[in-house]
């Protein structure tokens, strides 16, 4: 409100003080004359003087009450009181408007808080529903997984039972076949060693001692050796060589060394493998039995594979059924979940729509009330300025008291 700072001209009494002064003067003069003329005692004179003073004061007060400036001041105070009352009423009206606006804003905030609570509640309900739906699906999937494990265990048990019956027989046939191969190889090895022994015996007997041309082994020693049946290199393997007259350790070592050299050359030339005909003969001896064992093994293996395939196929069909059930449950769960989300999304959308409508309405109300407060404040500011101005104008009546009247009268 604009401050009122203009200087104020003081109001003055408008009645004439001449008459008052004449009445007062003549009254006091009469009291003095009467008192001296009548010879009144001092107490009586004082009482008479006080009576006259009171009468003059009452007369002055009556003239004071009837002064136009005082009448004007009474009218001014009445107008100022009315103005102050109006300011108070308008201030109360503003408080009422502000309270109503605050109440609307509080209602907006409460509605927004309630919307948040309800929205979170809807979201919590959705989460709970989705959790229950997932729990039901998990329970079904656990049962299906248990069925899969049961099928796998049953399949493994049936395959073990099948293998326990046929695999042992197949393993026995494999051992028989391996035994035949070992026997065949052993016979081949025996024939080869026999062939090498015949060759080596013939080879060693083809070198007479008399033709060794060894130092110290002349015809005489060769004859003595022959007498003791040491004729060829093959005979030098026997004991008793040093018992032949003329054959000491040195000549015996020389003969043995000659023998070893001949043997080494013979072993290098000895057959390293059986002749094809001999090997075919030996293989032919084992071929029929090997074929019989092999045929029986193939039959058993085919039976094992066929029965195992039947077992796997039967359980594979069961697994296909379980997979189909799982897909069906998952699809149903997905559809139900989509339906739940759609329904809850519709509820949330409705809550948002209602909240937006409430907010729009309340914002419009607040805007109207704010505008009304602005307009009210404009007129209220003018009223307060007028009231302040009126109060400032009241300062010109500050010197219109009865004392001021008496001082003015006594001049």
PDB file of N, CA and C in Angstrom, residues 137 141 144 148 319-335:
ATOM      1  N   UNK A 137       3.543 -72.224 -13.336  1.00  0.00           N
ATOM      2  CA  UNK A 137       4.294 -72.755 -14.471  1.00  0.00           C
ATOM      3  C   UNK A 137       5.526 -73.514 -13.991  1.00  0.00           C
ATOM      4  N   UNK A 141       6.531 -77.317 -14.763  1.00  0.00           N
ATOM      5  CA  UNK A 141       7.803 -77.644 -15.413  1.00  0.00           C
ATOM      6  C   UNK A 141       8.627 -78.592 -14.552  1.00  0.00           C
ATOM      7  N   UNK A 144       7.220 -81.987 -15.155  1.00  0.00           N
ATOM      8  CA  UNK A 144       7.641 -82.494 -16.471  1.00  0.00           C
ATOM      9  C   UNK A 144       9.110 -82.905 -16.444  1.00  0.00           C
ATOM     10  N   UNK A 148      10.854 -86.472 -17.256  1.00  0.00           N
ATOM     11  CA  UNK A 148      11.991 -86.688 -18.155  1.00  0.00           C
ATOM     12  C   UNK A 148      13.075 -87.510 -17.464  1.00  0.00           C
ATOM     13  N   UNK A 319       9.220 -88.590 -24.671  1.00  0.00           N
ATOM     14  CA  UNK A 319       9.849 -87.272 -24.544  1.00  0.00           C
ATOM     15  C   UNK A 319       9.170 -86.256 -25.448  1.00  0.00           C
ATOM     16  N   UNK A 320       8.804 -86.685 -26.649  1.00  0.00           N
ATOM     17  CA  UNK A 320       8.092 -85.776 -27.559  1.00  0.00           C
ATOM     18  C   UNK A 320       6.778 -85.318 -26.927  1.00  0.00           C
ATOM     19  N   UNK A 321       6.064 -86.268 -26.287  1.00  0.00           N
ATOM     20  CA  UNK A 321       4.816 -85.900 -25.621  1.00  0.00           C
ATOM     21  C   UNK A 321       5.040 -84.908 -24.495  1.00  0.00           C
ATOM     22  N   UNK A 322       6.127 -85.122 -23.730  1.00  0.00           N
ATOM     23  CA  UNK A 322       6.434 -84.192 -22.629  1.00  0.00           C
ATOM     24  C   UNK A 322       6.790 -82.813 -23.182  1.00  0.00           C
ATOM     25  N   UNK A 323       7.591 -82.798 -24.270  1.00  0.00           N
ATOM     26  CA  UNK A 323       7.944 -81.505 -24.885  1.00  0.00           C
ATOM     27  C   UNK A 323       6.693 -80.780 -25.379  1.00  0.00           C
ATOM     28  N   UNK A 324       5.768 -81.544 -25.937  1.00  0.00           N
ATOM     29  CA  UNK A 324       4.521 -80.939 -26.409  1.00  0.00           C
ATOM     30  C   UNK A 324       3.722 -80.363 -25.246  1.00  0.00           C
ATOM     31  N   UNK A 325       3.652 -81.121 -24.150  1.00  0.00           N
ATOM     32  CA  UNK A 325       2.958 -80.614 -22.957  1.00  0.00           C
ATOM     33  C   UNK A 325       3.624 -79.344 -22.434  1.00  0.00           C
ATOM     34  N   UNK A 326       4.965 -79.324 -22.431  1.00  0.00           N
ATOM     35  CA  UNK A 326       5.675 -78.140 -21.930  1.00  0.00           C
ATOM     36  C   UNK A 326       5.371 -76.913 -22.798  1.00  0.00           C
ATOM     37  N   UNK A 327       5.407 -77.108 -24.130  1.00  0.00           N
ATOM     38  CA  UNK A 327       5.089 -75.972 -25.017  1.00  0.00           C
ATOM     39  C   UNK A 327       3.671 -75.482 -24.786  1.00  0.00           C
ATOM     40  N   UNK A 328       2.750 -76.430 -24.609  1.00  0.00           N
ATOM     41  CA  UNK A 328       1.361 -76.035 -24.385  1.00  0.00           C
ATOM     42  C   UNK A 328       1.221 -75.236 -23.092  1.00  0.00           C
ATOM     43  N   UNK A 329       1.883 -75.696 -22.031  1.00  0.00           N
ATOM     44  CA  UNK A 329       1.818 -74.971 -20.747  1.00  0.00           C
ATOM     45  C   UNK A 329       2.473 -73.599 -20.859  1.00  0.00           C
ATOM     46  N   UNK A 330       3.610 -73.543 -21.539  1.00  0.00           N
ATOM     47  CA  UNK A 330       4.282 -72.244 -21.699  1.00  0.00           C
ATOM     48  C   UNK A 330       3.430 -71.270 -22.518  1.00  0.00           C
ATOM     49  N   UNK A 331       2.817 -71.782 -23.597  1.00  0.00           N
ATOM     50  CA  UNK A 331       1.972 -70.912 -24.422  1.00  0.00           C
ATOM     51  C   UNK A 331       0.770 -70.413 -23.619  1.00  0.00           C
ATOM     52  N   UNK A 332       0.150 -71.332 -22.870  1.00  0.00           N
ATOM     53  CA  UNK A 332      -0.998 -70.922 -22.056  1.00  0.00           C
ATOM     54  C   UNK A 332      -0.582 -69.906 -21.001  1.00  0.00           C
ATOM     55  N   UNK A 333       0.585 -70.133 -20.398  1.00  0.00           N
ATOM     56  CA  UNK A 333       1.081 -69.185 -19.394  1.00  0.00           C
ATOM     57  C   UNK A 333       1.349 -67.821 -20.020  1.00  0.00           C
ATOM     58  N   UNK A 334       1.929 -67.830 -21.236  1.00  0.00           N
ATOM     59  CA  UNK A 334       2.209 -66.556 -21.903  1.00  0.00           C
ATOM     60  C   UNK A 334       0.918 -65.816 -22.242  1.00  0.00           C
ATOM     61  N   UNK A 335      -0.100 -66.574 -22.700  1.00  0.00           N
ATOM     62  CA  UNK A 335      -1.377 -65.920 -23.026  1.00  0.00           C
ATOM     63  C   UNK A 335      -2.022 -65.348 -21.766  1.00  0.00           C
TER      64      UNK A 335
END
